[in-house]
Amino acid sequence: MALTAHPLLLDGEWTAGKGPAIEVIDKYRLQPGARVGSADRAQVAHAVERAHAAFRSGAPVPHERGAILERAAGL
């Protein structure tokens, strides 16, 4: 059975991990159920830098948080 490959969500975009792939084991069947990419050092550094930038910019105001939740509920 071919394993489904899953990308990483980095900086709001789905992208292939440039690190080694990791097999995820199904805890009930104890068999591989999926394969996910892992981030390499550059991808991790970029993600951390973007997280710091988001933290420095502060939380969105209440009406923006509401809009985000409305979009999430629609998905």
PDB file of N, CA, C and O in Angstrom:
ATOM      1  N   MET A   1       0.829  -1.173   0.000  1.00  0.00           N
ATOM      2  CA  MET A   1       0.000   0.000   0.000  1.00  0.00           C
ATOM      3  C   MET A   1       0.879   1.243   0.000  1.00  0.00           C
ATOM      4  O   MET A   1       1.780   1.379   0.814  1.00  0.00           O
ATOM      5  N   ALA A   2       0.608   2.159  -0.911  1.00  0.00           N
ATOM      6  CA  ALA A   2       1.376   3.403  -0.991  1.00  0.00           C
ATOM      7  C   ALA A   2       0.929   4.350   0.116  1.00  0.00           C
ATOM      8  O   ALA A   2      -0.259   4.511   0.375  1.00  0.00           O
ATOM      9  N   LEU A   3       1.880   4.958   0.788  1.00  0.00           N
ATOM     10  CA  LEU A   3       1.559   5.891   1.863  1.00  0.00           C
ATOM     11  C   LEU A   3       1.257   7.264   1.289  1.00  0.00           C
ATOM     12  O   LEU A   3       1.890   7.713   0.340  1.00  0.00           O
ATOM     13  N   THR A   4       0.305   7.938   1.885  1.00  0.00           N
ATOM     14  CA  THR A   4      -0.036   9.289   1.488  1.00  0.00           C
ATOM     15  C   THR A   4       1.036  10.234   2.010  1.00  0.00           C
ATOM     16  O   THR A   4       1.394  10.186   3.182  1.00  0.00           O
ATOM     17  N   ALA A   5       1.539  11.090   1.145  1.00  0.00           N
ATOM     18  CA  ALA A   5       2.545  12.076   1.544  1.00  0.00           C
ATOM     19  C   ALA A   5       1.849  13.386   1.885  1.00  0.00           C
ATOM     20  O   ALA A   5       0.962  13.830   1.161  1.00  0.00           O
ATOM     21  N   HIS A   6       2.235  13.988   2.998  1.00  0.00           N
ATOM     22  CA  HIS A   6       1.624  15.228   3.457  1.00  0.00           C
ATOM     23  C   HIS A   6       2.673  16.331   3.535  1.00  0.00           C
ATOM     24  O   HIS A   6       3.757  16.114   4.084  1.00  0.00           O
ATOM     25  N   PRO A   7       2.346  17.526   3.025  1.00  0.00           N
ATOM     26  CA  PRO A   7       3.285  18.643   3.102  1.00  0.00           C
ATOM     27  C   PRO A   7       3.231  19.324   4.467  1.00  0.00           C
ATOM     28  O   PRO A   7       2.429  18.962   5.332  1.00  0.00           O
ATOM     29  N   LEU A   8       4.069  20.331   4.644  1.00  0.00           N
ATOM     30  CA  LEU A   8       4.126  21.125   5.866  1.00  0.00           C
ATOM     31  C   LEU A   8       3.451  22.469   5.627  1.00  0.00           C
ATOM     32  O   LEU A   8       3.503  23.010   4.518  1.00  0.00           O
ATOM     33  N   LEU A   9       2.840  23.019   6.657  1.00  0.00           N
ATOM     34  CA  LEU A   9       2.274  24.354   6.584  1.00  0.00           C
ATOM     35  C   LEU A   9       3.295  25.303   7.193  1.00  0.00           C
ATOM     36  O   LEU A   9       3.468  25.363   8.408  1.00  0.00           O
ATOM     37  N   LEU A  10       4.006  26.035   6.343  1.00  0.00           N
ATOM     38  CA  LEU A  10       5.042  26.957   6.789  1.00  0.00           C
ATOM     39  C   LEU A  10       4.707  28.357   6.294  1.00  0.00           C
ATOM     40  O   LEU A  10       4.545  28.573   5.085  1.00  0.00           O
ATOM     41  N   ASP A  11       4.599  29.284   7.214  1.00  0.00           N
ATOM     42  CA  ASP A  11       4.311  30.683   6.893  1.00  0.00           C
ATOM     43  C   ASP A  11       3.022  30.816   6.088  1.00  0.00           C
ATOM     44  O   ASP A  11       2.919  31.595   5.149  1.00  0.00           O
ATOM     45  N   GLY A  12       2.029  29.991   6.434  1.00  0.00           N
ATOM     46  CA  GLY A  12       0.722  30.082   5.791  1.00  0.00           C
ATOM     47  C   GLY A  12       0.613  29.401   4.440  1.00  0.00           C
ATOM     48  O   GLY A  12      -0.410  29.505   3.773  1.00  0.00           O
ATOM     49  N   GLU A  13       1.643  28.708   4.018  1.00  0.00           N
ATOM     50  CA  GLU A  13       1.614  28.031   2.713  1.00  0.00           C
ATOM     51  C   GLU A  13       2.024  26.567   2.873  1.00  0.00           C
ATOM     52  O   GLU A  13       2.921  26.247   3.641  1.00  0.00           O
ATOM     53  N   TRP A  14       1.340  25.699   2.120  1.00  0.00           N
ATOM     54  CA  TRP A  14       1.690  24.282   2.129  1.00  0.00           C
ATOM     55  C   TRP A  14       2.927  24.091   1.270  1.00  0.00           C
ATOM     56  O   TRP A  14       2.973  24.540   0.128  1.00  0.00           O
ATOM     57  N   THR A  15       3.932  23.451   1.828  1.00  0.00           N
ATOM     58  CA  THR A  15       5.187  23.254   1.119  1.00  0.00           C
ATOM     59  C   THR A  15       5.779  21.896   1.487  1.00  0.00           C
ATOM     60  O   THR A  15       5.522  21.365   2.567  1.00  0.00           O
ATOM     61  N   ALA A  16       6.542  21.356   0.582  1.00  0.00           N
ATOM     62  CA  ALA A  16       7.206  20.075   0.845  1.00  0.00           C
ATOM     63  C   ALA A  16       8.335  20.289   1.842  1.00  0.00           C
ATOM     64  O   ALA A  16       9.080  21.271   1.747  1.00  0.00           O
ATOM     65  N   GLY A  17       8.445  19.396   2.801  1.00  0.00           N
ATOM     66  CA  GLY A  17       9.563  19.459   3.734  1.00  0.00           C
ATOM     67  C   GLY A  17      10.844  19.061   3.023  1.00  0.00           C
ATOM     68  O   GLY A  17      10.855  18.135   2.215  1.00  0.00           O
ATOM     69  N   LYS A  18      11.917  19.765   3.314  1.00  0.00           N
ATOM     70  CA  LYS A  18      13.193  19.468   2.670  1.00  0.00           C
ATOM     71  C   LYS A  18      14.060  18.534   3.509  1.00  0.00           C
ATOM     72  O   LYS A  18      15.135  18.146   3.089  1.00  0.00           O
ATOM     73  N   GLY A  19      13.558  18.179   4.700  1.00  0.00           N
ATOM     74  CA  GLY A  19      14.268  17.227   5.550  1.00  0.00           C
ATOM     75  C   GLY A  19      13.819  15.810   5.221  1.00  0.00           C
ATOM     76  O   GLY A  19      13.024  15.587   4.300  1.00  0.00           O
ATOM     77  N   PRO A  20      14.290  14.850   5.983  1.00  0.00           N
ATOM     78  CA  PRO A  20      13.899  13.461   5.717  1.00  0.00           C
ATOM     79  C   PRO A  20      12.417  13.229   5.996  1.00  0.00           C
ATOM     80  O   PRO A  20      11.835  13.869   6.871  1.00  0.00           O
ATOM     81  N   ALA A  21      11.812  12.327   5.247  1.00  0.00           N
ATOM     82  CA  ALA A  21      10.404  11.985   5.447  1.00  0.00           C
ATOM     83  C   ALA A  21      10.269  11.149   6.718  1.00  0.00           C
ATOM     84  O   ALA A  21      11.168  10.402   7.093  1.00  0.00           O
ATOM     85  N   ILE A  22       9.130  11.312   7.378  1.00  0.00           N
ATOM     86  CA  ILE A  22       8.853  10.579   8.615  1.00  0.00           C
ATOM     87  C   ILE A  22       7.591   9.754   8.396  1.00  0.00           C
ATOM     88  O   ILE A  22       6.569  10.277   7.964  1.00  0.00           O
ATOM     89  N   GLU A  23       7.671   8.472   8.679  1.00  0.00           N
ATOM     90  CA  GLU A  23       6.484   7.620   8.584  1.00  0.00           C
ATOM     91  C   GLU A  23       5.714   7.700   9.888  1.00  0.00           C
ATOM     92  O   GLU A  23       6.287   7.589  10.972  1.00  0.00           O
ATOM     93  N   VAL A  24       4.413   7.908   9.767  1.00  0.00           N
ATOM     94  CA  VAL A  24       3.534   7.985  10.932  1.00  0.00           C
ATOM     95  C   VAL A  24       2.886   6.611  11.102  1.00  0.00           C
ATOM     96  O   VAL A  24       2.301   6.074  10.159  1.00  0.00           O
ATOM     97  N   ILE A  25       3.000   6.070  12.303  1.00  0.00           N
ATOM     98  CA  ILE A  25       2.481   4.731  12.582  1.00  0.00           C
ATOM     99  C   ILE A  25       1.049   4.836  13.110  1.00  0.00           C
ATOM    100  O   ILE A  25       0.769   5.599  14.032  1.00  0.00           O
ATOM    101  N   ASP A  26       0.158   4.065  12.522  1.00  0.00           N
ATOM    102  CA  ASP A  26      -1.219   3.958  12.995  1.00  0.00           C
ATOM    103  C   ASP A  26      -1.179   3.209  14.327  1.00  0.00           C
ATOM    104  O   ASP A  26      -0.740   2.059  14.394  1.00  0.00           O
ATOM    105  N   LYS A  27      -1.638   3.856  15.399  1.00  0.00           N
ATOM    106  CA  LYS A  27      -1.504   3.257  16.727  1.00  0.00           C
ATOM    107  C   LYS A  27      -2.402   2.053  16.952  1.00  0.00           C
ATOM    108  O   LYS A  27      -2.209   1.312  17.901  1.00  0.00           O
ATOM    109  N   TYR A  28      -3.388   1.853  16.103  1.00  0.00           N
ATOM    110  CA  TYR A  28      -4.270   0.700  16.269  1.00  0.00           C
ATOM    111  C   TYR A  28      -3.777  -0.503  15.479  1.00  0.00           C
ATOM    112  O   TYR A  28      -3.875  -1.629  15.932  1.00  0.00           O
ATOM    113  N   ARG A  29      -3.297  -0.264  14.279  1.00  0.00           N
ATOM    114  CA  ARG A  29      -2.820  -1.378  13.449  1.00  0.00           C
ATOM    115  C   ARG A  29      -1.324  -1.588  13.571  1.00  0.00           C
ATOM    116  O   ARG A  29      -0.793  -2.576  13.088  1.00  0.00           O
ATOM    117  N   LEU A  30      -0.625  -0.608  14.180  1.00  0.00           N
ATOM    118  CA  LEU A  30       0.835  -0.644  14.324  1.00  0.00           C
ATOM    119  C   LEU A  30       1.530  -0.805  12.981  1.00  0.00           C
ATOM    120  O   LEU A  30       2.545  -1.504  12.862  1.00  0.00           O
ATOM    121  N   GLN A  31       0.975  -0.145  11.981  1.00  0.00           N
ATOM    122  CA  GLN A  31       1.551  -0.143  10.632  1.00  0.00           C
ATOM    123  C   GLN A  31       1.660   1.294  10.158  1.00  0.00           C
ATOM    124  O   GLN A  31       0.907   2.156  10.609  1.00  0.00           O
ATOM    125  N   PRO A  32       2.578   1.571   9.227  1.00  0.00           N
ATOM    126  CA  PRO A  32       2.675   2.935   8.698  1.00  0.00           C
ATOM    127  C   PRO A  32       1.354   3.353   8.046  1.00  0.00           C
ATOM    128  O   PRO A  32       0.747   2.584   7.305  1.00  0.00           O
ATOM    129  N   GLY A  33       0.892   4.561   8.388  1.00  0.00           N
ATOM    130  CA  GLY A  33      -0.365   5.047   7.834  1.00  0.00           C
ATOM    131  C   GLY A  33      -0.206   6.253   6.948  1.00  0.00           C
ATOM    132  O   GLY A  33      -1.059   6.533   6.108  1.00  0.00           O
ATOM    133  N   ALA A  34       0.887   6.990   7.100  1.00  0.00           N
ATOM    134  CA  ALA A  34       1.118   8.184   6.294  1.00  0.00           C
ATOM    135  C   ALA A  34       2.602   8.513   6.327  1.00  0.00           C
ATOM    136  O   ALA A  34       3.359   7.962   7.124  1.00  0.00           O
ATOM    137  N   ARG A  35       2.976   9.411   5.469  1.00  0.00           N
ATOM    138  CA  ARG A  35       4.356   9.896   5.418  1.00  0.00           C
ATOM    139  C   ARG A  35       4.289  11.424   5.411  1.00  0.00           C
ATOM    140  O   ARG A  35       3.540  12.013   4.649  1.00  0.00           O
ATOM    141  N   VAL A  36       5.035  12.043   6.297  1.00  0.00           N
ATOM    142  CA  VAL A  36       5.086  13.502   6.340  1.00  0.00           C
ATOM    143  C   VAL A  36       6.521  13.959   6.125  1.00  0.00           C
ATOM    144  O   VAL A  36       7.468  13.269   6.501  1.00  0.00           O
ATOM    145  N   GLY A  37       6.628  15.106   5.514  1.00  0.00           N
ATOM    146  CA  GLY A  37       7.950  15.685   5.332  1.00  0.00           C
ATOM    147  C   GLY A  37       8.386  16.363   6.615  1.00  0.00           C
ATOM    148  O   GLY A  37       7.566  16.716   7.460  1.00  0.00           O
ATOM    149  N   SER A  38       9.662  16.516   6.799  1.00  0.00           N
ATOM    150  CA  SER A  38      10.161  17.284   7.934  1.00  0.00           C
ATOM    151  C   SER A  38      10.925  18.482   7.388  1.00  0.00           C
ATOM    152  O   SER A  38      11.424  18.461   6.262  1.00  0.00           O
ATOM    153  N   ALA A  39      10.976  19.516   8.188  1.00  0.00           N
ATOM    154  CA  ALA A  39      11.646  20.737   7.763  1.00  0.00           C
ATOM    155  C   ALA A  39      13.152  20.598   7.934  1.00  0.00           C
ATOM    156  O   ALA A  39      13.629  19.965   8.875  1.00  0.00           O
ATOM    157  N   ASP A  40      13.887  21.203   7.020  1.00  0.00           N
ATOM    158  CA  ASP A  40      15.334  21.262   7.193  1.00  0.00           C
ATOM    159  C   ASP A  40      15.665  22.503   8.032  1.00  0.00           C
ATOM    160  O   ASP A  40      14.780  23.252   8.443  1.00  0.00           O
ATOM    161  N   ARG A  41      16.942  22.719   8.308  1.00  0.00           N
ATOM    162  CA  ARG A  41      17.353  23.838   9.164  1.00  0.00           C
ATOM    163  C   ARG A  41      16.884  25.186   8.617  1.00  0.00           C
ATOM    164  O   ARG A  41      16.431  26.044   9.387  1.00  0.00           O
ATOM    165  N   ALA A  42      16.975  25.392   7.324  1.00  0.00           N
ATOM    166  CA  ALA A  42      16.570  26.671   6.737  1.00  0.00           C
ATOM    167  C   ALA A  42      15.063  26.889   6.887  1.00  0.00           C
ATOM    168  O   ALA A  42      14.619  28.008   7.192  1.00  0.00           O
ATOM    169  N   GLN A  43      14.269  25.839   6.697  1.00  0.00           N
ATOM    170  CA  GLN A  43      12.821  25.964   6.853  1.00  0.00           C
ATOM    171  C   GLN A  43      12.453  26.239   8.311  1.00  0.00           C
ATOM    172  O   GLN A  43      11.551  27.043   8.585  1.00  0.00           O
ATOM    173  N   VAL A  44      13.132  25.593   9.236  1.00  0.00           N
ATOM    174  CA  VAL A  44      12.874  25.838  10.657  1.00  0.00           C
ATOM    175  C   VAL A  44      13.247  27.275  11.010  1.00  0.00           C
ATOM    176  O   VAL A  44      12.484  27.980  11.684  1.00  0.00           O
ATOM    177  N   ALA A  45      14.397  27.734  10.549  1.00  0.00           N
ATOM    178  CA  ALA A  45      14.822  29.107  10.835  1.00  0.00           C
ATOM    179  C   ALA A  45      13.814  30.105  10.277  1.00  0.00           C
ATOM    180  O   ALA A  45      13.473  31.092  10.944  1.00  0.00           O
ATOM    181  N   HIS A  46      13.320  29.868   9.071  1.00  0.00           N
ATOM    182  CA  HIS A  46      12.319  30.747   8.470  1.00  0.00           C
ATOM    183  C   HIS A  46      11.032  30.741   9.284  1.00  0.00           C
ATOM    184  O   HIS A  46      10.448  31.802   9.543  1.00  0.00           O
ATOM    185  N   ALA A  47      10.583  29.569   9.710  1.00  0.00           N
ATOM    186  CA  ALA A  47       9.349  29.471  10.494  1.00  0.00           C
ATOM    187  C   ALA A  47       9.490  30.201  11.827  1.00  0.00           C
ATOM    188  O   ALA A  47       8.578  30.912  12.254  1.00  0.00           O
ATOM    189  N   VAL A  48      10.633  30.057  12.481  1.00  0.00           N
ATOM    190  CA  VAL A  48      10.864  30.734  13.753  1.00  0.00           C
ATOM    191  C   VAL A  48      10.902  32.244  13.545  1.00  0.00           C
ATOM    192  O   VAL A  48      10.306  33.003  14.317  1.00  0.00           O
ATOM    193  N   GLU A  49      11.567  32.696  12.508  1.00  0.00           N
ATOM    194  CA  GLU A  49      11.634  34.134  12.219  1.00  0.00           C
ATOM    195  C   GLU A  49      10.245  34.697  11.973  1.00  0.00           C
ATOM    196  O   GLU A  49       9.896  35.762  12.477  1.00  0.00           O
ATOM    197  N   ARG A  50       9.411  33.988  11.215  1.00  0.00           N
ATOM    198  CA  ARG A  50       8.045  34.457  10.937  1.00  0.00           C
ATOM    199  C   ARG A  50       7.188  34.430  12.203  1.00  0.00           C
ATOM    200  O   ARG A  50       6.360  35.311  12.409  1.00  0.00           O
ATOM    201  N   ALA A  51       7.402  33.439  13.071  1.00  0.00           N
ATOM    202  CA  ALA A  51       6.661  33.387  14.332  1.00  0.00           C
ATOM    203  C   ALA A  51       7.039  34.566  15.226  1.00  0.00           C
ATOM    204  O   ALA A  51       6.167  35.188  15.849  1.00  0.00           O
ATOM    205  N   HIS A  52       8.325  34.899  15.279  1.00  0.00           N
ATOM    206  CA  HIS A  52       8.754  36.063  16.056  1.00  0.00           C
ATOM    207  C   HIS A  52       8.152  37.345  15.493  1.00  0.00           C
ATOM    208  O   HIS A  52       7.713  38.222  16.247  1.00  0.00           O
ATOM    209  N   ALA A  53       8.117  37.469  14.177  1.00  0.00           N
ATOM    210  CA  ALA A  53       7.532  38.656  13.550  1.00  0.00           C
ATOM    211  C   ALA A  53       6.047  38.764  13.875  1.00  0.00           C
ATOM    212  O   ALA A  53       5.545  39.857  14.170  1.00  0.00           O
ATOM    213  N   ALA A  54       5.341  37.644  13.850  1.00  0.00           N
ATOM    214  CA  ALA A  54       3.910  37.648  14.178  1.00  0.00           C
ATOM    215  C   ALA A  54       3.708  38.040  15.640  1.00  0.00           C
ATOM    216  O   ALA A  54       2.795  38.812  15.965  1.00  0.00           O
ATOM    217  N   PHE A  55       4.556  37.543  16.529  1.00  0.00           N
ATOM    218  CA  PHE A  55       4.449  37.884  17.942  1.00  0.00           C
ATOM    219  C   PHE A  55       4.683  39.376  18.157  1.00  0.00           C
ATOM    220  O   PHE A  55       3.950  40.035  18.898  1.00  0.00           O
ATOM    221  N   ARG A  56       5.692  39.918  17.489  1.00  0.00           N
ATOM    222  CA  ARG A  56       6.006  41.343  17.639  1.00  0.00           C
ATOM    223  C   ARG A  56       4.887  42.231  17.110  1.00  0.00           C
ATOM    224  O   ARG A  56       4.666  43.325  17.619  1.00  0.00           O
ATOM    225  N   SER A  57       4.161  41.760  16.094  1.00  0.00           N
ATOM    226  CA  SER A  57       3.092  42.582  15.519  1.00  0.00           C
ATOM    227  C   SER A  57       1.855  42.602  16.411  1.00  0.00           C
ATOM    228  O   SER A  57       0.981  43.439  16.228  1.00  0.00           O
ATOM    229  N   GLY A  58       1.767  41.705  17.374  1.00  0.00           N
ATOM    230  CA  GLY A  58       0.664  41.704  18.325  1.00  0.00           C
ATOM    231  C   GLY A  58      -0.533  40.914  17.817  1.00  0.00           C
ATOM    232  O   GLY A  58      -0.607  40.503  16.656  1.00  0.00           O
ATOM    233  N   ALA A  59      -1.479  40.733  18.712  1.00  0.00           N
ATOM    234  CA  ALA A  59      -2.699  39.987  18.385  1.00  0.00           C
ATOM    235  C   ALA A  59      -3.614  40.855  17.532  1.00  0.00           C
ATOM    236  O   ALA A  59      -3.617  42.079  17.655  1.00  0.00           O
ATOM    237  N   PRO A  60      -4.399  40.228  16.669  1.00  0.00           N
ATOM    238  CA  PRO A  60      -5.364  41.005  15.896  1.00  0.00           C
ATOM    239  C   PRO A  60      -6.435  41.603  16.812  1.00  0.00           C
ATOM    240  O   PRO A  60      -6.713  41.069  17.893  1.00  0.00           O
ATOM    241  N   VAL A  61      -7.018  42.693  16.365  1.00  0.00           N
ATOM    242  CA  VAL A  61      -8.093  43.315  17.141  1.00  0.00           C
ATOM    243  C   VAL A  61      -9.320  42.409  17.099  1.00  0.00           C
ATOM    244  O   VAL A  61      -9.420  41.513  16.250  1.00  0.00           O
ATOM    245  N   PRO A  62     -10.275  42.602  18.026  1.00  0.00           N
ATOM    246  CA  PRO A  62     -11.406  41.680  18.138  1.00  0.00           C
ATOM    247  C   PRO A  62     -12.162  41.416  16.832  1.00  0.00           C
ATOM    248  O   PRO A  62     -12.483  40.267  16.524  1.00  0.00           O
ATOM    249  N   HIS A  63     -12.439  42.451  16.030  1.00  0.00           N
ATOM    250  CA  HIS A  63     -13.210  42.178  14.810  1.00  0.00           C
ATOM    251  C   HIS A  63     -12.401  41.358  13.802  1.00  0.00           C
ATOM    252  O   HIS A  63     -12.954  40.580  13.046  1.00  0.00           O
ATOM    253  N   GLU A  64     -11.068  41.507  13.809  1.00  0.00           N
ATOM    254  CA  GLU A  64     -10.237  40.676  12.929  1.00  0.00           C
ATOM    255  C   GLU A  64     -10.222  39.225  13.416  1.00  0.00           C
ATOM    256  O   GLU A  64     -10.270  38.301  12.613  1.00  0.00           O
ATOM    257  N   ARG A  65     -10.158  39.026  14.737  1.00  0.00           N
ATOM    258  CA  ARG A  65     -10.213  37.664  15.279  1.00  0.00           C
ATOM    259  C   ARG A  65     -11.544  37.014  14.929  1.00  0.00           C
ATOM    260  O   ARG A  65     -11.596  35.834  14.574  1.00  0.00           O
ATOM    261  N   GLY A  66     -12.626  37.772  15.004  1.00  0.00           N
ATOM    262  CA  GLY A  66     -13.937  37.245  14.632  1.00  0.00           C
ATOM    263  C   GLY A  66     -13.981  36.824  13.173  1.00  0.00           C
ATOM    264  O   GLY A  66     -14.529  35.768  12.837  1.00  0.00           O
ATOM    265  N   ALA A  67     -13.393  37.622  12.293  1.00  0.00           N
ATOM    266  CA  ALA A  67     -13.359  37.287  10.864  1.00  0.00           C
ATOM    267  C   ALA A  67     -12.557  36.016  10.625  1.00  0.00           C
ATOM    268  O   ALA A  67     -12.929  35.169   9.819  1.00  0.00           O
ATOM    269  N   ILE A  68     -11.450  35.875  11.364  1.00  0.00           N
ATOM    270  CA  ILE A  68     -10.630  34.662  11.237  1.00  0.00           C
ATOM    271  C   ILE A  68     -11.440  33.443  11.651  1.00  0.00           C
ATOM    272  O   ILE A  68     -11.428  32.405  10.972  1.00  0.00           O
ATOM    273  N   LEU A  69     -12.156  33.551  12.766  1.00  0.00           N
ATOM    274  CA  LEU A  69     -12.961  32.424  13.241  1.00  0.00           C
ATOM    275  C   LEU A  69     -14.102  32.100  12.272  1.00  0.00           C
ATOM    276  O   LEU A  69     -14.423  30.933  12.052  1.00  0.00           O
ATOM    277  N   GLU A  70     -14.701  33.121  11.675  1.00  0.00           N
ATOM    278  CA  GLU A  70     -15.762  32.890  10.689  1.00  0.00           C
ATOM    279  C   GLU A  70     -15.214  32.123   9.477  1.00  0.00           C
ATOM    280  O   GLU A  70     -15.843  31.192   8.977  1.00  0.00           O
ATOM    281  N   ARG A  71     -14.027  32.524   8.996  1.00  0.00           N
ATOM    282  CA  ARG A  71     -13.413  31.816   7.864  1.00  0.00           C
ATOM    283  C   ARG A  71     -13.097  30.367   8.240  1.00  0.00           C
ATOM    284  O   ARG A  71     -13.328  29.452   7.467  1.00  0.00           O
ATOM    285  N   ALA A  72     -12.563  30.169   9.457  1.00  0.00           N
ATOM    286  CA  ALA A  72     -12.232  28.817   9.916  1.00  0.00           C
ATOM    287  C   ALA A  72     -13.493  27.963  10.014  1.00  0.00           C
ATOM    288  O   ALA A  72     -13.495  26.789   9.634  1.00  0.00           O
ATOM    289  N   ALA A  73     -14.581  28.538  10.510  1.00  0.00           N
ATOM    290  CA  ALA A  73     -15.836  27.785  10.636  1.00  0.00           C
ATOM    291  C   ALA A  73     -16.354  27.394   9.255  1.00  0.00           C
ATOM    292  O   ALA A  73     -16.914  26.312   9.085  1.00  0.00           O
ATOM    293  N   GLY A  74     -16.138  28.241   8.258  1.00  0.00           N
ATOM    294  CA  GLY A  74     -16.570  27.938   6.895  1.00  0.00           C
ATOM    295  C   GLY A  74     -15.791  26.815   6.258  1.00  0.00           C
ATOM    296  O   GLY A  74     -16.278  26.136   5.360  1.00  0.00           O
ATOM    297  N   LEU A  75     -14.562  26.642   6.710  1.00  0.00           N
ATOM    298  CA  LEU A  75     -13.722  25.578   6.149  1.00  0.00           C
ATOM    299  C   LEU A  75     -14.139  24.236   6.718  1.00  0.00           C
ATOM    300  O   LEU A  75     -13.955  23.209   6.181  1.00  0.00           O
TER     301      LEU A  75
END
